[in-house]
Amino acid sequence: MNRRKFLSYCLKGGVSMAALTQLQLQAFQGSLSYEFDDHKALVCVFLYGGNDSLNMLVPIEGEARALYEASRQNLAVSNPLSLSPITAIDGGVGLHPSMSAIQPVFESQNLAFISGVGSLVVPTSKADYDNEAVPLPKHLFSHNDQQATWMHGREKISLNSGWGARLLERIEQGGAFVNNISLAGTNPWQTSANLTPFSLHQSGVSRINPINGTSNRATHVRDIMTRVLSQSTHPLASTYGTKVQSAITNTEAMNSAIESSIDLSSYFSDSSLSQQLHTVAKSISVRQTLNAKRQIYFVSMGGFDTHDNQLTTHPALLGALSQSLAEFNTAMSAIEASNDVTLFTMSDFGRTLTSNGDGTDHGWAGNQIVMGGAVNGGEIYGSLMTQHLDGPNDTRGGRLIPQVANEQYFSSMAQWFGLANSELVDLFPNLTNFDTHSLSFMNI
């Protein structure tokens, strides 16, 4: 849809020009011209429920360890795996023992941690929070709202869109279905007014059952669908028909490409996340066949809302996550795509330092993982926060204030993906409130 048609439809639908933001108008008018001759992919792993990610990285000794044990109580991690980040940390830092699979990935500098990150509007201190002296993210500690904030890459506005979708639109890569693929259904990160993700089944092959195969019945149904959908003169029916035809064509094209891909099954285990990443790997392996220059993928893992039974549940979740990431890293090396693919995590929020007796409650700051050959790995970026109950960053109950905004985290990957520095603030408006617009964990 061109700009003139869109504005016409907006006016007919009662949307005034004043209701359109400057960013949206800029998007209709176009921005820089982007042409790419290489391939890059971003793979988002969303950890639904709010991962207790502060327990992924823990102090090993000294005062920080004593504060940690006093704050985390029965949830404190014993026997962490020692990490050797490029920038040494006083007292040392350890990885949760259930995450041993990614320890060598970190040590080989293919993986980094972003620490103390969360949703922020402006830099915020405890005094700012207590005195309501600065604007805060809306609906903190709410699952749905904070999931939306992370996926939108900004606070909610009248016309919401995900930062993954906006990134594709900004770099003029939103036209082809192969650029925007989800293994976990429709989600806000990949969705805008003009874009929705192409949903791919975990097995890698999607079937439209009534028209599959070469039987007379399937052929007959396909013929009827084609005739009915192509003959409609009603605008809505015609548009719907075009969408259905496109979905059928795209599905058949993707199935054909995936079925011709090399066998990567030996690299992956049977967990849901591992199988989702297996299909992502197969799709990336046929990137030249699909003629894809820029791609974003969405996969997910649930179960992180650990109010109960955390001592059993959380280690199992971290173990499955770690194993899946290590497998994907190996597969990317096998298909010589490691430098072209960056995997990263997002989650609703961190969790409280304090134990509720059997688990933790909704928190704020946390740690995230970024992995790939283009990552300046073997390092912990941001601020490895002292896990200190009632300390200088604790709002109350062990909810730590982020020291790094998630928009700074996102913008670093957007730069690597190809977005011009001059357009970062258009994509992530709150960056104007921070001295540093991005971190240095990507090799750009």
Coordinates of C-alpha atoms in Angstrom, one line a residue:
M1 CA 0.0 0.0 0.0
N2 CA 1.4 3.4 -0.9
R3 CA 1.4 6.4 1.3
R4 CA -1.5 8.2 -0.5
K5 CA -3.8 5.2 -0.2
F6 CA -2.9 4.7 3.4
L7 CA -3.6 8.3 4.4
S8 CA -6.9 8.1 2.4
Y9 CA -8.0 5.0 4.3
C10 CA -7.0 6.6 7.6
L11 CA -9.1 9.6 6.9
K12 CA -12.1 7.5 5.8
G13 CA -11.7 5.5 8.9
G14 CA -11.7 8.6 11.1
V15 CA -8.0 8.7 11.9
S16 CA -6.7 12.3 11.6
M17 CA -3.3 13.4 10.4
A18 CA -2.7 14.7 14.0
A19 CA -3.0 11.2 15.3
L20 CA -0.1 9.9 13.2
T21 CA 3.2 10.3 14.9
Q22 CA 6.2 11.8 13.2
L23 CA 7.9 8.4 13.1
Q24 CA 4.9 6.9 11.3
L25 CA 4.8 9.7 8.7
Q26 CA 8.5 9.3 8.1
A27 CA 8.0 5.6 7.5
F28 CA 5.4 6.3 4.9
Q29 CA 7.6 8.8 3.1
G30 CA 10.5 6.4 3.2
S31 CA 13.9 7.0 4.8
L32 CA 17.3 5.9 3.7
S33 CA 17.7 3.6 0.8
Y34 CA 19.1 0.2 1.8
E35 CA 20.6 -2.5 -0.5
F36 CA 22.3 -5.6 0.9
D37 CA 24.5 -8.1 -0.8
D38 CA 25.0 -10.3 2.3
H39 CA 22.8 -12.3 4.6
K40 CA 22.0 -11.6 8.3
A41 CA 19.5 -13.0 10.7
L42 CA 18.3 -12.1 14.1
V43 CA 16.8 -15.0 16.2
C44 CA 14.7 -13.9 19.2
V45 CA 14.3 -16.4 22.0
F46 CA 11.5 -15.2 24.2
L47 CA 11.4 -16.6 27.7
Y48 CA 7.8 -16.3 28.8
G49 CA 6.9 -15.7 32.4
G50 CA 9.9 -13.7 33.6
N51 CA 13.1 -15.5 33.9
D52 CA 15.0 -15.3 37.2
S53 CA 18.0 -14.4 35.1
L54 CA 19.9 -12.9 38.1
N55 CA 20.5 -16.4 39.1
M56 CA 22.2 -17.2 35.8
L57 CA 25.2 -15.0 36.8
V58 CA 26.2 -15.1 40.5
P59 CA 29.1 -13.9 42.5
I60 CA 31.6 -16.5 43.7
E61 CA 33.3 -15.0 46.7
G62 CA 33.8 -12.0 48.9
E63 CA 31.3 -9.3 50.0
A64 CA 29.2 -9.7 46.9
R65 CA 28.8 -13.4 47.6
A66 CA 27.8 -12.8 51.2
L67 CA 25.2 -10.2 50.1
Y68 CA 23.9 -12.6 47.5
E69 CA 23.4 -15.5 49.9
A70 CA 21.7 -13.2 52.4
S71 CA 19.4 -11.8 49.8
R72 CA 18.6 -15.0 47.8
Q73 CA 18.1 -17.1 50.9
N74 CA 17.1 -20.7 50.0
L75 CA 17.4 -19.9 46.3
A76 CA 21.1 -19.0 46.3
V77 CA 23.0 -21.0 43.7
S78 CA 25.7 -23.2 45.1
N79 CA 28.7 -24.5 43.1
P80 CA 28.4 -22.0 40.2
L81 CA 30.6 -22.7 37.2
S82 CA 33.4 -20.2 37.1
L83 CA 33.5 -17.8 34.1
S84 CA 36.6 -15.9 32.9
P85 CA 35.2 -12.7 31.2
I86 CA 37.7 -10.6 29.3
T87 CA 37.1 -7.8 31.9
A88 CA 37.8 -9.4 35.3
I89 CA 35.2 -9.0 38.0
D90 CA 36.2 -8.6 41.7
G91 CA 35.3 -11.7 43.5
G92 CA 34.7 -13.6 40.3
V93 CA 31.4 -14.5 38.5
G94 CA 29.9 -17.9 38.1
L95 CA 27.3 -19.4 35.7
H96 CA 24.4 -21.4 37.0
P97 CA 25.6 -25.0 37.0
S98 CA 22.6 -26.1 34.9
M99 CA 23.9 -24.0 32.1
S100 CA 27.2 -25.9 31.6
A101 CA 26.4 -26.4 27.9
I102 CA 27.0 -22.7 27.1
Q103 CA 30.1 -22.3 29.3
P104 CA 32.4 -23.3 26.4
V105 CA 30.5 -21.1 24.0
F106 CA 31.1 -18.1 26.3
E107 CA 34.8 -19.1 26.8
S108 CA 35.2 -19.4 23.0
Q109 CA 33.9 -15.8 22.8
N110 CA 30.8 -16.6 20.8
L111 CA 28.4 -15.6 23.6
A112 CA 28.0 -12.6 25.9
F113 CA 25.7 -11.6 28.7
I114 CA 24.0 -8.2 28.9
S115 CA 23.6 -7.6 32.6
G116 CA 21.3 -5.3 34.6
V117 CA 19.0 -4.7 31.7
G118 CA 15.3 -3.9 31.7
S119 CA 12.6 -1.5 30.5
L120 CA 13.5 2.1 31.2
V121 CA 12.2 5.5 29.9
V122 CA 15.1 7.5 31.4
P123 CA 18.1 6.6 33.6
T124 CA 16.5 6.0 37.0
S125 CA 18.0 5.9 40.5
K126 CA 16.3 4.7 43.7
A127 CA 15.7 8.2 44.8
D128 CA 14.1 9.0 41.4
Y129 CA 11.9 5.9 41.9
D130 CA 10.9 6.7 45.5
N131 CA 10.2 10.4 44.8
E132 CA 8.5 9.7 41.4
A133 CA 10.9 12.2 40.0
V134 CA 11.2 10.6 36.5
P135 CA 8.8 8.9 34.2
L136 CA 8.7 5.1 34.7
P137 CA 7.6 2.3 32.3
K138 CA 3.9 1.8 32.6
H139 CA 2.5 -1.3 34.3
L140 CA 5.8 -2.5 35.7
F141 CA 5.7 -6.2 36.9
S142 CA 2.7 -7.0 34.7
H143 CA 3.3 -10.0 32.4
N144 CA 1.3 -8.8 29.4
D145 CA 2.3 -5.2 29.5
Q146 CA 6.0 -5.9 30.0
Q147 CA 6.0 -8.5 27.3
A148 CA 4.5 -5.9 25.0
T149 CA 7.1 -3.3 26.1
W150 CA 10.0 -5.6 25.3
M151 CA 8.5 -6.7 21.9
H152 CA 7.5 -3.2 20.9
G153 CA 10.8 -1.7 21.9
R154 CA 9.0 1.3 23.5
E155 CA 6.1 2.2 25.6
K156 CA 2.6 1.5 24.1
I157 CA 1.2 4.1 21.7
S158 CA -2.0 4.4 19.8
L159 CA -0.7 2.4 16.8
N160 CA 1.6 -0.3 18.2
S161 CA 4.2 -2.2 16.2
G162 CA 7.0 -4.5 17.1
W163 CA 10.6 -3.4 16.8
G164 CA 11.5 -6.4 14.7
A165 CA 8.8 -5.5 12.2
R166 CA 9.7 -1.8 12.3
L167 CA 13.4 -2.8 11.7
L168 CA 12.5 -4.7 8.6
E169 CA 10.4 -1.8 7.3
R170 CA 13.1 0.7 8.0
I171 CA 15.7 -1.2 6.0
E172 CA 13.1 -1.9 3.3
Q173 CA 13.2 -5.7 3.8
G174 CA 9.6 -6.3 4.8
G175 CA 8.2 -7.3 1.4
A176 CA 9.0 -11.0 1.3
F177 CA 7.6 -13.6 3.6
V178 CA 11.0 -15.3 4.1
N179 CA 12.2 -12.2 5.9
N180 CA 9.8 -12.5 8.9
I181 CA 9.3 -16.1 10.3
S182 CA 7.9 -17.3 13.5
L183 CA 8.1 -20.7 15.0
A184 CA 5.8 -19.7 17.9
G185 CA 2.8 -18.0 16.3
T186 CA 1.9 -14.4 15.8
N187 CA 3.6 -12.1 18.3
P188 CA 4.0 -8.3 18.8
W189 CA 7.7 -8.3 18.0
Q190 CA 7.2 -9.2 14.3
T191 CA 3.9 -7.4 13.7
S192 CA 3.0 -4.0 12.4
A193 CA 0.2 -2.4 10.4
N194 CA 1.8 -3.9 7.2
L195 CA 3.7 -6.9 8.4
T196 CA 2.8 -10.2 10.1
P197 CA 5.1 -13.1 10.5
F198 CA 5.0 -16.2 8.4
S199 CA 4.2 -19.0 10.8
L200 CA 6.3 -22.1 10.3
H201 CA 5.5 -25.4 12.1
Q202 CA 8.1 -26.7 14.6
S203 CA 8.7 -29.6 12.3
G204 CA 9.6 -27.2 9.5
V205 CA 6.8 -28.2 7.2
S206 CA 3.4 -26.6 7.3
R207 CA 0.4 -28.3 5.8
I208 CA -2.9 -27.0 4.5
N209 CA -4.6 -30.3 5.0
P210 CA -7.6 -30.1 2.6
I211 CA -5.4 -29.3 -0.4
N212 CA -2.4 -31.4 0.4
G213 CA -1.3 -34.2 -1.9
T214 CA -2.1 -35.2 -5.5
S215 CA -5.4 -37.0 -4.9
N216 CA -8.5 -36.1 -7.0
R217 CA -10.1 -34.7 -3.9
A218 CA -7.2 -32.4 -3.1
T219 CA -6.9 -31.3 -6.7
H220 CA -10.6 -30.6 -6.8
V221 CA -10.5 -28.5 -3.6
R222 CA -7.6 -26.5 -4.9
D223 CA -9.3 -25.8 -8.2
I224 CA -12.5 -24.6 -6.4
M225 CA -10.5 -22.4 -4.0
T226 CA -8.6 -20.8 -6.8
R227 CA -11.7 -20.2 -8.9
V228 CA -13.7 -18.8 -6.0
L229 CA -11.0 -16.6 -4.6
S230 CA -10.0 -15.2 -7.9
Q231 CA -13.5 -14.3 -9.1
S232 CA -14.7 -12.2 -6.2
T233 CA -15.4 -8.5 -7.0
H234 CA -16.1 -7.5 -3.4
P235 CA -13.0 -5.5 -2.1
L236 CA -12.8 -7.4 1.3
A237 CA -13.4 -10.8 -0.3
S238 CA -10.9 -10.0 -3.0
T239 CA -8.3 -9.0 -0.5
Y240 CA -8.9 -12.0 1.6
G241 CA -8.6 -14.2 -1.5
T242 CA -5.3 -12.7 -2.3
K243 CA -4.1 -13.3 1.2
V244 CA -5.2 -17.0 1.1
Q245 CA -3.6 -17.5 -2.3
S246 CA -0.4 -15.9 -1.1
A247 CA -0.4 -18.1 2.1
I248 CA -0.8 -21.2 0.0
T249 CA 2.0 -20.2 -2.4
N250 CA 4.3 -19.2 0.4
T251 CA 3.7 -22.4 2.4
E252 CA 4.4 -24.6 -0.6
A253 CA 7.6 -22.6 -1.5
M254 CA 8.9 -22.9 2.1
N255 CA 8.0 -26.6 2.3
S256 CA 9.9 -27.2 -0.9
A257 CA 13.0 -25.3 0.4
I258 CA 13.0 -26.9 3.8
E259 CA 12.5 -30.4 2.4
S260 CA 15.6 -29.9 0.2
S261 CA 17.7 -28.7 3.1
I262 CA 20.6 -30.7 4.5
D263 CA 20.0 -33.0 7.4
L264 CA 20.8 -31.1 10.7
S265 CA 18.9 -33.4 13.0
S266 CA 22.0 -34.9 14.6
Y267 CA 22.8 -31.5 16.1
F268 CA 19.5 -31.1 18.0
S269 CA 17.8 -32.8 21.0
D270 CA 14.0 -33.3 21.4
S271 CA 13.0 -30.4 23.6
S272 CA 10.5 -27.9 22.2
L273 CA 13.0 -25.1 22.0
S274 CA 15.6 -27.3 20.4
Q275 CA 13.2 -28.4 17.7
Q276 CA 12.2 -24.8 17.0
L277 CA 15.8 -23.8 16.6
H278 CA 16.4 -26.9 14.5
T279 CA 13.8 -25.6 12.0
V280 CA 15.3 -22.1 12.1
A281 CA 18.7 -23.7 11.3
K282 CA 17.1 -25.6 8.3
S283 CA 15.6 -22.4 7.0
I284 CA 18.9 -20.5 7.3
S285 CA 20.7 -23.3 5.5
V286 CA 18.6 -22.6 2.4
R287 CA 18.9 -18.8 2.7
Q288 CA 20.4 -18.6 -0.8
T289 CA 17.5 -20.7 -2.3
L290 CA 15.0 -18.4 -0.5
N291 CA 17.0 -15.3 -1.7
A292 CA 16.9 -13.9 1.8
K293 CA 19.1 -11.0 2.7
R294 CA 17.7 -10.0 6.1
Q295 CA 15.6 -12.3 8.3
I296 CA 14.1 -12.2 11.7
Y297 CA 13.0 -15.4 13.6
F298 CA 10.9 -15.8 16.7
V299 CA 11.0 -18.8 19.0
S300 CA 9.8 -19.2 22.5
M301 CA 10.0 -21.1 25.7
G302 CA 7.5 -20.9 28.6
G303 CA 7.4 -21.9 32.3
F304 CA 9.5 -19.1 33.7
D305 CA 6.8 -17.7 36.0
T306 CA 8.4 -19.5 39.0
H307 CA 6.3 -18.4 42.0
D308 CA 6.4 -22.0 43.1
N309 CA 8.8 -25.0 43.0
Q310 CA 11.6 -22.8 41.7
L311 CA 14.4 -25.0 43.1
T312 CA 13.3 -27.8 40.9
T313 CA 11.7 -26.0 37.9
H314 CA 14.2 -23.2 37.2
P315 CA 17.4 -25.4 36.9
A316 CA 15.5 -27.6 34.5
L317 CA 14.5 -24.6 32.4
L318 CA 18.0 -23.2 32.4
G319 CA 19.4 -26.6 31.4
A320 CA 17.0 -26.9 28.5
L321 CA 17.7 -23.4 27.4
S322 CA 21.5 -23.8 27.6
Q323 CA 21.4 -27.1 25.7
S324 CA 19.3 -25.7 22.9
L325 CA 21.5 -22.6 22.5
A326 CA 24.7 -24.7 22.4
E327 CA 23.2 -27.0 19.8
F328 CA 22.1 -24.1 17.6
N329 CA 25.6 -22.5 17.9
T330 CA 27.2 -25.8 16.7
A331 CA 24.7 -26.1 13.8
M332 CA 25.4 -22.5 12.7
S333 CA 29.1 -23.3 12.5
A334 CA 28.3 -26.5 10.5
I335 CA 26.5 -24.6 7.8
E336 CA 29.0 -21.7 7.9
A337 CA 26.4 -19.2 9.0
S338 CA 27.8 -18.4 12.5
N339 CA 29.0 -14.8 11.6
D340 CA 25.6 -14.1 9.9
V341 CA 23.3 -15.1 12.7
T342 CA 22.8 -13.5 16.0
L343 CA 20.5 -15.1 18.6
F344 CA 19.3 -13.1 21.6
T345 CA 17.0 -13.6 24.6
M346 CA 14.1 -11.4 25.9
S347 CA 11.8 -12.0 28.8
D348 CA 9.0 -10.2 30.6
F349 CA 11.2 -9.0 33.4
G350 CA 13.6 -10.3 36.1
R351 CA 12.4 -11.6 39.4
T352 CA 12.7 -10.6 43.0
L353 CA 15.8 -11.3 45.0
T354 CA 13.7 -12.5 47.9
S355 CA 12.2 -15.9 48.1
N356 CA 8.5 -16.2 48.8
G357 CA 9.2 -19.5 50.4
D358 CA 9.0 -21.6 47.3
G359 CA 9.9 -19.3 44.5
T360 CA 10.2 -15.6 43.4
D361 CA 7.8 -12.9 42.4
H362 CA 7.8 -10.4 39.5
G363 CA 10.9 -8.2 39.4
W364 CA 12.5 -5.7 37.0
A365 CA 16.2 -5.8 36.0
G366 CA 17.7 -9.0 34.7
N367 CA 20.4 -10.6 32.5
Q368 CA 20.1 -11.5 28.8
I369 CA 22.1 -13.7 26.5
V370 CA 23.4 -12.8 23.0
M371 CA 25.2 -15.4 20.9
G372 CA 26.8 -15.7 17.4
G373 CA 30.0 -15.3 15.5
A374 CA 29.5 -11.5 15.2
V375 CA 29.1 -11.1 19.0
N376 CA 32.1 -9.7 20.9
G377 CA 31.7 -12.6 23.3
G378 CA 33.5 -13.8 26.4
E379 CA 32.3 -10.7 28.1
I380 CA 29.6 -9.3 30.4
Y381 CA 28.2 -6.0 29.2
G382 CA 26.1 -3.5 31.0
S383 CA 26.2 -3.6 34.8
L384 CA 26.7 -6.8 36.8
M385 CA 24.4 -5.7 39.6
T386 CA 25.2 -6.5 43.2
Q387 CA 22.3 -8.7 44.4
H388 CA 21.8 -6.7 47.6
L389 CA 18.4 -6.8 49.3
D390 CA 17.5 -3.2 50.4
G391 CA 20.6 -2.0 48.6
P392 CA 21.1 1.1 46.4
N393 CA 19.2 -0.4 43.4
D394 CA 16.4 -2.2 45.3
T395 CA 13.0 -0.5 45.0
R396 CA 11.6 -2.9 47.6
G397 CA 11.3 -6.7 48.0
G398 CA 14.4 -7.3 45.9
R399 CA 13.1 -5.6 42.7
L400 CA 16.3 -4.2 41.2
I401 CA 16.3 -1.0 39.0
P402 CA 17.9 -1.6 35.6
Q403 CA 21.1 0.1 34.9
V404 CA 20.8 -0.5 31.1
A405 CA 17.7 0.2 29.0
N406 CA 16.4 -2.6 26.8
E407 CA 16.3 -0.1 24.0
Q408 CA 20.1 0.2 24.2
Y409 CA 20.3 -3.6 24.0
F410 CA 18.0 -3.7 21.0
S411 CA 19.7 -0.8 19.1
S412 CA 23.1 -2.6 19.2
M413 CA 21.6 -5.5 17.3
A414 CA 19.7 -3.2 14.9
Q415 CA 23.0 -1.5 14.0
W416 CA 24.6 -4.8 13.2
F417 CA 21.6 -5.8 11.2
G418 CA 22.2 -2.8 8.9
L419 CA 20.2 0.1 10.3
A420 CA 22.0 3.4 10.0
N421 CA 23.0 5.2 13.2
S422 CA 20.9 8.2 12.2
E423 CA 17.7 6.1 12.3
L424 CA 18.2 4.4 15.7
V425 CA 16.3 7.1 17.6
D426 CA 13.4 6.8 15.1
L427 CA 13.2 3.1 15.9
F428 CA 13.8 3.4 19.6
P429 CA 12.6 6.9 20.7
N430 CA 13.7 6.7 24.4
L431 CA 17.3 6.5 23.3
T432 CA 17.4 10.3 23.3
N433 CA 17.2 10.1 27.1
F434 CA 20.5 8.1 27.4
D435 CA 24.1 9.3 26.8
T436 CA 24.9 6.0 25.1
H437 CA 22.6 4.8 22.4
S438 CA 24.0 1.3 22.0
L439 CA 26.4 -1.1 23.7
S440 CA 29.6 -2.6 22.2
F441 CA 28.8 -6.3 22.1
M442 CA 28.3 -6.5 18.4
N443 CA 31.2 -6.5 15.8
I444 CA 29.8 -3.9 13.5

